[in-house]
Amino acid sequence: MTKKKIITLALVAVIAVMAIASASIAYFTDTKTSKNTFTMGDVRIVLDEAPVDAEGKATDGDRVTANEYGIGAAYPGAMLDKDPTVHNTGSNPAYIRATVNVSNWMNLVAAYYPEFEATFPNDGYKAALSLLVGELGDGWSVVDVEAGDTFTVGQFDAKFVLKYDSVIAPGEDTSPMFRQVLIPAGIDNANAASFNEIKIVAQAVQENGFDTWEAAFSAFDGS
């Protein structure tokens, strides 16, 4: 074989390899597109209560997010209407937790309920909320109590942590946490000014991914 023929064959071989490579590349870069659409859920709640009149009694008006009880309603021994309720307005079922912060409640319990022997933060002190609101609504229970939003010299709020036993489906509501507030009968001017607020906060965690209420709110608190 002459030198010229050898060169010619070599060029043919290179061209053939390039042609095969080109065909392979065309094959592997062929693409098909599939579009997937995900509709994400959400968790939304509303916390409200019935409006009250000047005497602290519930009326038939639109539900409200806060009430103010004037001196005509809030006096020693008064029973005021209050029915805080959580509504699931989102698209996911949810676990529900609430906190009830009562201003200066540690001092007031000691001063006006001497028969109540539990002291903060002992486990039995969780029952101190019942002195103020009576029985809790169906499904609600006090699972913890902690120092409240104001915890300074002379002012000791108590914050009660409430669990709702059932998962609330979209469009459903909890039962009212309670239906009344009982002003201590013996309260006097010295303590009345410090007993001026009950603040309720509701929280929700989607059920999906959590087997229990405890697991859901453990993740919530750690986030």
PDB file of C-alpha atoms in Angstrom:
ATOM      1  CA  MET A   1       0.000   0.000   0.000  1.00  0.00           C
ATOM      2  CA  THR A   2       1.378   3.333  -1.053  1.00  0.00           C
ATOM      3  CA  LYS A   3       1.761   6.209   1.343  1.00  0.00           C
ATOM      4  CA  LYS A   4      -0.993   8.103  -0.455  1.00  0.00           C
ATOM      5  CA  LYS A   5      -3.500   5.276   0.067  1.00  0.00           C
ATOM      6  CA  ILE A   6      -2.684   5.044   3.762  1.00  0.00           C
ATOM      7  CA  ILE A   7      -3.421   8.718   4.258  1.00  0.00           C
ATOM      8  CA  THR A   8      -6.712   8.429   2.380  1.00  0.00           C
ATOM      9  CA  LEU A   9      -7.958   5.532   4.534  1.00  0.00           C
ATOM     10  CA  ALA A  10      -7.016   7.327   7.671  1.00  0.00           C
ATOM     11  CA  LEU A  11      -9.064  10.335   6.707  1.00  0.00           C
ATOM     12  CA  VAL A  12     -12.055   8.174   5.921  1.00  0.00           C
ATOM     13  CA  ALA A  13     -11.812   6.510   9.313  1.00  0.00           C
ATOM     14  CA  VAL A  14     -11.749   9.847  11.111  1.00  0.00           C
ATOM     15  CA  ILE A  15     -14.752  11.124   9.213  1.00  0.00           C
ATOM     16  CA  ALA A  16     -16.684   7.959  10.013  1.00  0.00           C
ATOM     17  CA  VAL A  17     -15.987   8.306  13.743  1.00  0.00           C
ATOM     18  CA  MET A  18     -17.050  11.919  13.663  1.00  0.00           C
ATOM     19  CA  ALA A  19     -20.261  11.001  11.911  1.00  0.00           C
ATOM     20  CA  ILE A  20     -21.072   8.383  14.552  1.00  0.00           C
ATOM     21  CA  ALA A  21     -20.311  10.826  17.347  1.00  0.00           C
ATOM     22  CA  SER A  22     -22.497  13.440  15.750  1.00  0.00           C
ATOM     23  CA  ALA A  23     -25.390  11.010  15.507  1.00  0.00           C
ATOM     24  CA  SER A  24     -24.989  10.011  19.166  1.00  0.00           C
ATOM     25  CA  ILE A  25     -25.007  13.596  20.341  1.00  0.00           C
ATOM     26  CA  ALA A  26     -28.168  14.291  18.410  1.00  0.00           C
ATOM     27  CA  TYR A  27     -29.844  11.307  20.062  1.00  0.00           C
ATOM     28  CA  PHE A  28     -28.898  12.153  23.659  1.00  0.00           C
ATOM     29  CA  THR A  29     -29.903  15.797  23.440  1.00  0.00           C
ATOM     30  CA  ASP A  30     -33.392  15.041  22.204  1.00  0.00           C
ATOM     31  CA  THR A  31     -35.777  16.383  24.942  1.00  0.00           C
ATOM     32  CA  LYS A  32     -39.388  16.120  25.921  1.00  0.00           C
ATOM     33  CA  THR A  33     -41.029  18.542  28.400  1.00  0.00           C
ATOM     34  CA  SER A  34     -43.636  17.599  30.958  1.00  0.00           C
ATOM     35  CA  LYS A  35     -45.206  20.429  32.977  1.00  0.00           C
ATOM     36  CA  ASN A  36     -46.483  19.672  36.491  1.00  0.00           C
ATOM     37  CA  THR A  37     -48.679  22.109  38.415  1.00  0.00           C
ATOM     38  CA  PHE A  38     -48.850  21.974  42.215  1.00  0.00           C
ATOM     39  CA  THR A  39     -51.666  23.662  44.110  1.00  0.00           C
ATOM     40  CA  MET A  40     -50.290  24.487  47.545  1.00  0.00           C
ATOM     41  CA  GLY A  41     -52.520  24.636  50.602  1.00  0.00           C
ATOM     42  CA  ASP A  42     -52.384  27.148  53.391  1.00  0.00           C
ATOM     43  CA  VAL A  43     -53.239  27.506  57.057  1.00  0.00           C
ATOM     44  CA  ARG A  44     -55.310  30.490  58.089  1.00  0.00           C
ATOM     45  CA  ILE A  45     -57.374  31.068  61.206  1.00  0.00           C
ATOM     46  CA  VAL A  46     -59.622  33.754  62.624  1.00  0.00           C
ATOM     47  CA  LEU A  47     -60.073  34.296  66.359  1.00  0.00           C
ATOM     48  CA  ASP A  48     -63.214  36.199  67.317  1.00  0.00           C
ATOM     49  CA  GLU A  49     -65.981  36.513  69.896  1.00  0.00           C
ATOM     50  CA  ALA A  50     -69.510  37.835  70.193  1.00  0.00           C
ATOM     51  CA  PRO A  51     -69.831  41.594  70.691  1.00  0.00           C
ATOM     52  CA  VAL A  52     -71.086  42.725  74.088  1.00  0.00           C
ATOM     53  CA  ASP A  53     -73.302  45.558  75.247  1.00  0.00           C
ATOM     54  CA  ALA A  54     -72.624  48.125  77.965  1.00  0.00           C
ATOM     55  CA  GLU A  55     -73.479  45.534  80.620  1.00  0.00           C
ATOM     56  CA  GLY A  56     -71.064  42.929  79.265  1.00  0.00           C
ATOM     57  CA  LYS A  57     -73.754  40.710  77.754  1.00  0.00           C
ATOM     58  CA  ALA A  58     -73.396  39.143  74.308  1.00  0.00           C
ATOM     59  CA  THR A  59     -75.433  40.658  71.500  1.00  0.00           C
ATOM     60  CA  ASP A  60     -76.435  39.414  68.041  1.00  0.00           C
ATOM     61  CA  GLY A  61     -74.127  41.712  66.062  1.00  0.00           C
ATOM     62  CA  ASP A  62     -71.206  40.683  63.867  1.00  0.00           C
ATOM     63  CA  ARG A  63     -68.469  38.895  65.752  1.00  0.00           C
ATOM     64  CA  VAL A  64     -65.470  40.982  66.761  1.00  0.00           C
ATOM     65  CA  THR A  65     -61.766  40.503  67.481  1.00  0.00           C
ATOM     66  CA  ALA A  66     -61.837  42.426  70.774  1.00  0.00           C
ATOM     67  CA  ASN A  67     -64.259  43.722  73.398  1.00  0.00           C
ATOM     68  CA  GLU A  68     -63.976  46.484  75.934  1.00  0.00           C
ATOM     69  CA  TYR A  69     -65.881  46.132  79.211  1.00  0.00           C
ATOM     70  CA  GLY A  70     -66.635  49.479  80.813  1.00  0.00           C
ATOM     71  CA  ILE A  71     -67.231  50.279  84.478  1.00  0.00           C
ATOM     72  CA  GLY A  72     -70.921  49.551  84.000  1.00  0.00           C
ATOM     73  CA  ALA A  73     -70.056  45.924  83.263  1.00  0.00           C
ATOM     74  CA  ALA A  74     -66.720  45.205  84.950  1.00  0.00           C
ATOM     75  CA  TYR A  75     -67.222  45.455  88.680  1.00  0.00           C
ATOM     76  CA  PRO A  76     -66.438  43.105  91.605  1.00  0.00           C
ATOM     77  CA  GLY A  77     -68.472  39.932  91.259  1.00  0.00           C
ATOM     78  CA  ALA A  78     -69.624  40.634  87.677  1.00  0.00           C
ATOM     79  CA  MET A  79     -70.096  37.820  85.189  1.00  0.00           C
ATOM     80  CA  LEU A  80     -69.162  38.970  81.690  1.00  0.00           C
ATOM     81  CA  ASP A  81     -69.906  37.164  78.431  1.00  0.00           C
ATOM     82  CA  LYS A  82     -66.856  36.127  76.418  1.00  0.00           C
ATOM     83  CA  ASP A  83     -66.759  33.222  73.949  1.00  0.00           C
ATOM     84  CA  PRO A  84     -63.429  33.230  72.033  1.00  0.00           C
ATOM     85  CA  THR A  85     -63.644  30.834  69.089  1.00  0.00           C
ATOM     86  CA  VAL A  86     -61.147  29.817  66.393  1.00  0.00           C
ATOM     87  CA  HIS A  87     -62.276  29.400  62.772  1.00  0.00           C
ATOM     88  CA  ASN A  88     -60.216  27.550  60.150  1.00  0.00           C
ATOM     89  CA  THR A  89     -60.444  29.766  57.068  1.00  0.00           C
ATOM     90  CA  GLY A  90     -57.545  28.108  55.209  1.00  0.00           C
ATOM     91  CA  SER A  91     -57.433  25.047  52.972  1.00  0.00           C
ATOM     92  CA  ASN A  92     -55.574  22.612  55.270  1.00  0.00           C
ATOM     93  CA  PRO A  93     -56.766  20.794  58.374  1.00  0.00           C
ATOM     94  CA  ALA A  94     -54.970  22.183  61.412  1.00  0.00           C
ATOM     95  CA  TYR A  95     -54.049  21.632  65.040  1.00  0.00           C
ATOM     96  CA  ILE A  96     -55.039  24.549  67.291  1.00  0.00           C
ATOM     97  CA  ARG A  97     -53.366  26.048  70.366  1.00  0.00           C
ATOM     98  CA  ALA A  98     -54.270  29.155  72.336  1.00  0.00           C
ATOM     99  CA  THR A  99     -52.722  31.201  75.125  1.00  0.00           C
ATOM    100  CA  VAL A 100     -54.742  33.199  77.646  1.00  0.00           C
ATOM    101  CA  ASN A 101     -52.702  35.927  79.344  1.00  0.00           C
ATOM    102  CA  VAL A 102     -54.412  37.335  82.464  1.00  0.00           C
ATOM    103  CA  SER A 103     -52.981  40.543  83.881  1.00  0.00           C
ATOM    104  CA  ASN A 104     -51.671  40.292  87.460  1.00  0.00           C
ATOM    105  CA  TRP A 105     -53.457  36.970  87.968  1.00  0.00           C
ATOM    106  CA  MET A 106     -50.789  35.488  90.242  1.00  0.00           C
ATOM    107  CA  ASN A 107     -51.295  38.262  92.774  1.00  0.00           C
ATOM    108  CA  LEU A 108     -55.079  38.234  92.463  1.00  0.00           C
ATOM    109  CA  VAL A 109     -55.407  34.493  93.020  1.00  0.00           C
ATOM    110  CA  ALA A 110     -53.358  34.715  96.190  1.00  0.00           C
ATOM    111  CA  ALA A 111     -55.317  37.738  97.444  1.00  0.00           C
ATOM    112  CA  TYR A 112     -58.903  36.762  96.605  1.00  0.00           C
ATOM    113  CA  TYR A 113     -58.982  32.970  96.489  1.00  0.00           C
ATOM    114  CA  PRO A 114     -57.307  31.845  99.742  1.00  0.00           C
ATOM    115  CA  GLU A 115     -58.961  28.429  99.449  1.00  0.00           C
ATOM    116  CA  PHE A 116     -57.024  27.832  96.219  1.00  0.00           C
ATOM    117  CA  GLU A 117     -53.772  26.418  97.530  1.00  0.00           C
ATOM    118  CA  ALA A 118     -51.815  25.736  94.335  1.00  0.00           C
ATOM    119  CA  THR A 119     -49.042  28.201  93.622  1.00  0.00           C
ATOM    120  CA  PHE A 120     -47.260  29.135  90.422  1.00  0.00           C
ATOM    121  CA  PRO A 121     -45.562  27.337  88.710  1.00  0.00           C
ATOM    122  CA  ASN A 122     -46.742  24.058  90.269  1.00  0.00           C
ATOM    123  CA  ASP A 123     -48.777  21.803  87.995  1.00  0.00           C
ATOM    124  CA  GLY A 124     -51.924  22.378  90.041  1.00  0.00           C
ATOM    125  CA  TYR A 125     -51.804  26.081  89.250  1.00  0.00           C
ATOM    126  CA  LYS A 126     -53.189  25.321  85.786  1.00  0.00           C
ATOM    127  CA  ALA A 127     -56.600  25.096  87.474  1.00  0.00           C
ATOM    128  CA  ALA A 128     -56.371  28.783  88.441  1.00  0.00           C
ATOM    129  CA  LEU A 129     -57.848  29.698  85.058  1.00  0.00           C
ATOM    130  CA  SER A 130     -61.145  28.067  86.070  1.00  0.00           C
ATOM    131  CA  LEU A 131     -61.466  30.610  88.889  1.00  0.00           C
ATOM    132  CA  LEU A 132     -61.743  33.264  86.188  1.00  0.00           C
ATOM    133  CA  VAL A 133     -63.657  31.564  83.366  1.00  0.00           C
ATOM    134  CA  GLY A 134     -65.421  28.587  84.914  1.00  0.00           C
ATOM    135  CA  GLU A 135     -65.533  25.479  82.735  1.00  0.00           C
ATOM    136  CA  LEU A 136     -63.618  25.304  79.492  1.00  0.00           C
ATOM    137  CA  GLY A 137     -65.445  24.478  76.281  1.00  0.00           C
ATOM    138  CA  ASP A 138     -65.606  20.977  74.817  1.00  0.00           C
ATOM    139  CA  GLY A 139     -62.223  19.817  73.555  1.00  0.00           C
ATOM    140  CA  TRP A 140     -60.214  22.513  75.351  1.00  0.00           C
ATOM    141  CA  SER A 141     -57.780  21.804  78.193  1.00  0.00           C
ATOM    142  CA  VAL A 142     -55.006  23.681  79.985  1.00  0.00           C
ATOM    143  CA  VAL A 143     -51.705  21.925  79.292  1.00  0.00           C
ATOM    144  CA  ASP A 144     -49.272  24.462  80.743  1.00  0.00           C
ATOM    145  CA  VAL A 145     -48.980  27.773  82.569  1.00  0.00           C
ATOM    146  CA  GLU A 146     -46.061  30.161  82.425  1.00  0.00           C
ATOM    147  CA  ALA A 147     -45.071  33.652  83.453  1.00  0.00           C
ATOM    148  CA  GLY A 148     -47.145  36.029  81.393  1.00  0.00           C
ATOM    149  CA  ASP A 149     -46.410  39.030  79.242  1.00  0.00           C
ATOM    150  CA  THR A 150     -45.789  41.261  82.269  1.00  0.00           C
ATOM    151  CA  PHE A 151     -43.607  39.736  84.947  1.00  0.00           C
ATOM    152  CA  THR A 152     -41.998  42.544  86.888  1.00  0.00           C
ATOM    153  CA  VAL A 153     -41.883  43.780  90.465  1.00  0.00           C
ATOM    154  CA  GLY A 154     -45.462  44.027  91.699  1.00  0.00           C
ATOM    155  CA  GLN A 155     -47.073  42.834  88.451  1.00  0.00           C
ATOM    156  CA  PHE A 156     -47.248  39.121  87.725  1.00  0.00           C
ATOM    157  CA  ASP A 157     -49.315  38.019  84.748  1.00  0.00           C
ATOM    158  CA  ALA A 158     -50.159  34.359  84.237  1.00  0.00           C
ATOM    159  CA  LYS A 159     -50.283  32.853  80.744  1.00  0.00           C
ATOM    160  CA  PHE A 160     -52.269  29.646  80.335  1.00  0.00           C
ATOM    161  CA  VAL A 161     -51.554  27.385  77.342  1.00  0.00           C
ATOM    162  CA  LEU A 162     -54.658  25.688  75.953  1.00  0.00           C
ATOM    163  CA  LYS A 163     -54.850  22.643  73.697  1.00  0.00           C
ATOM    164  CA  TYR A 164     -57.755  21.864  71.401  1.00  0.00           C
ATOM    165  CA  ASP A 165     -58.098  18.112  71.104  1.00  0.00           C
ATOM    166  CA  SER A 166     -59.559  17.846  67.605  1.00  0.00           C
ATOM    167  CA  VAL A 167     -58.034  18.639  64.236  1.00  0.00           C
ATOM    168  CA  ILE A 168     -60.077  21.419  62.655  1.00  0.00           C
ATOM    169  CA  ALA A 169     -60.975  20.860  59.017  1.00  0.00           C
ATOM    170  CA  PRO A 170     -61.154  23.761  56.551  1.00  0.00           C
ATOM    171  CA  GLY A 171     -64.336  25.724  57.121  1.00  0.00           C
ATOM    172  CA  GLU A 172     -64.877  24.346  60.618  1.00  0.00           C
ATOM    173  CA  ASP A 173     -64.662  26.002  64.031  1.00  0.00           C
ATOM    174  CA  THR A 174     -63.527  25.072  67.505  1.00  0.00           C
ATOM    175  CA  SER A 175     -65.965  25.202  70.353  1.00  0.00           C
ATOM    176  CA  PRO A 176     -65.682  28.427  72.392  1.00  0.00           C
ATOM    177  CA  MET A 177     -62.712  28.263  74.775  1.00  0.00           C
ATOM    178  CA  PHE A 178     -65.062  29.408  77.528  1.00  0.00           C
ATOM    179  CA  ARG A 179     -68.229  31.492  77.745  1.00  0.00           C
ATOM    180  CA  GLN A 180     -67.736  33.874  80.647  1.00  0.00           C
ATOM    181  CA  VAL A 181     -65.305  35.853  82.741  1.00  0.00           C
ATOM    182  CA  LEU A 182     -65.926  36.135  86.469  1.00  0.00           C
ATOM    183  CA  ILE A 183     -64.516  39.278  88.086  1.00  0.00           C
ATOM    184  CA  PRO A 184     -63.209  38.414  91.596  1.00  0.00           C
ATOM    185  CA  ALA A 185     -65.886  39.466  94.075  1.00  0.00           C
ATOM    186  CA  GLY A 186     -63.401  40.842  96.578  1.00  0.00           C
ATOM    187  CA  ILE A 187     -61.300  42.913  94.211  1.00  0.00           C
ATOM    188  CA  ASP A 188     -60.603  46.423  95.487  1.00  0.00           C
ATOM    189  CA  ASN A 189     -59.288  49.690  94.115  1.00  0.00           C
ATOM    190  CA  ALA A 190     -55.704  48.792  94.936  1.00  0.00           C
ATOM    191  CA  ASN A 191     -55.732  45.824  92.536  1.00  0.00           C
ATOM    192  CA  ALA A 192     -58.448  46.751  90.065  1.00  0.00           C
ATOM    193  CA  ALA A 193     -56.098  48.854  87.936  1.00  0.00           C
ATOM    194  CA  SER A 194     -53.705  45.937  87.458  1.00  0.00           C
ATOM    195  CA  PHE A 195     -56.508  43.576  86.455  1.00  0.00           C
ATOM    196  CA  ASN A 196     -57.367  45.247  83.191  1.00  0.00           C
ATOM    197  CA  GLU A 197     -56.719  42.806  80.363  1.00  0.00           C
ATOM    198  CA  ILE A 198     -57.252  39.262  79.197  1.00  0.00           C
ATOM    199  CA  LYS A 199     -55.266  38.702  75.997  1.00  0.00           C
ATOM    200  CA  ILE A 200     -55.951  35.602  73.929  1.00  0.00           C
ATOM    201  CA  VAL A 201     -53.703  34.420  71.098  1.00  0.00           C
ATOM    202  CA  ALA A 202     -54.568  31.482  68.829  1.00  0.00           C
ATOM    203  CA  GLN A 203     -52.054  29.493  66.764  1.00  0.00           C
ATOM    204  CA  ALA A 204     -52.465  26.838  64.089  1.00  0.00           C
ATOM    205  CA  VAL A 205     -50.193  24.218  62.519  1.00  0.00           C
ATOM    206  CA  GLN A 206     -51.189  22.154  59.504  1.00  0.00           C
ATOM    207  CA  GLU A 207     -51.976  18.537  60.296  1.00  0.00           C
ATOM    208  CA  ASN A 208     -50.090  17.184  57.288  1.00  0.00           C
ATOM    209  CA  GLY A 209     -46.763  15.719  58.382  1.00  0.00           C
ATOM    210  CA  PHE A 210     -47.539  15.589  62.117  1.00  0.00           C
ATOM    211  CA  ASP A 211     -49.068  12.628  63.917  1.00  0.00           C
ATOM    212  CA  THR A 212     -49.951  14.499  67.098  1.00  0.00           C
ATOM    213  CA  TRP A 213     -50.735  17.970  68.430  1.00  0.00           C
ATOM    214  CA  GLU A 214     -47.591  17.763  70.553  1.00  0.00           C
ATOM    215  CA  ALA A 215     -45.353  17.029  67.562  1.00  0.00           C
ATOM    216  CA  ALA A 216     -46.912  19.855  65.554  1.00  0.00           C
ATOM    217  CA  PHE A 217     -46.348  22.515  68.195  1.00  0.00           C
ATOM    218  CA  SER A 218     -42.926  21.208  69.121  1.00  0.00           C
ATOM    219  CA  ALA A 219     -41.955  21.953  65.526  1.00  0.00           C
ATOM    220  CA  PHE A 220     -43.774  25.299  65.686  1.00  0.00           C
ATOM    221  CA  ASP A 221     -41.872  26.357  68.798  1.00  0.00           C
ATOM    222  CA  GLY A 222     -38.564  25.245  67.316  1.00  0.00           C
ATOM    223  CA  SER A 223     -39.000  27.061  64.030  1.00  0.00           C
TER     224      SER A 223
END
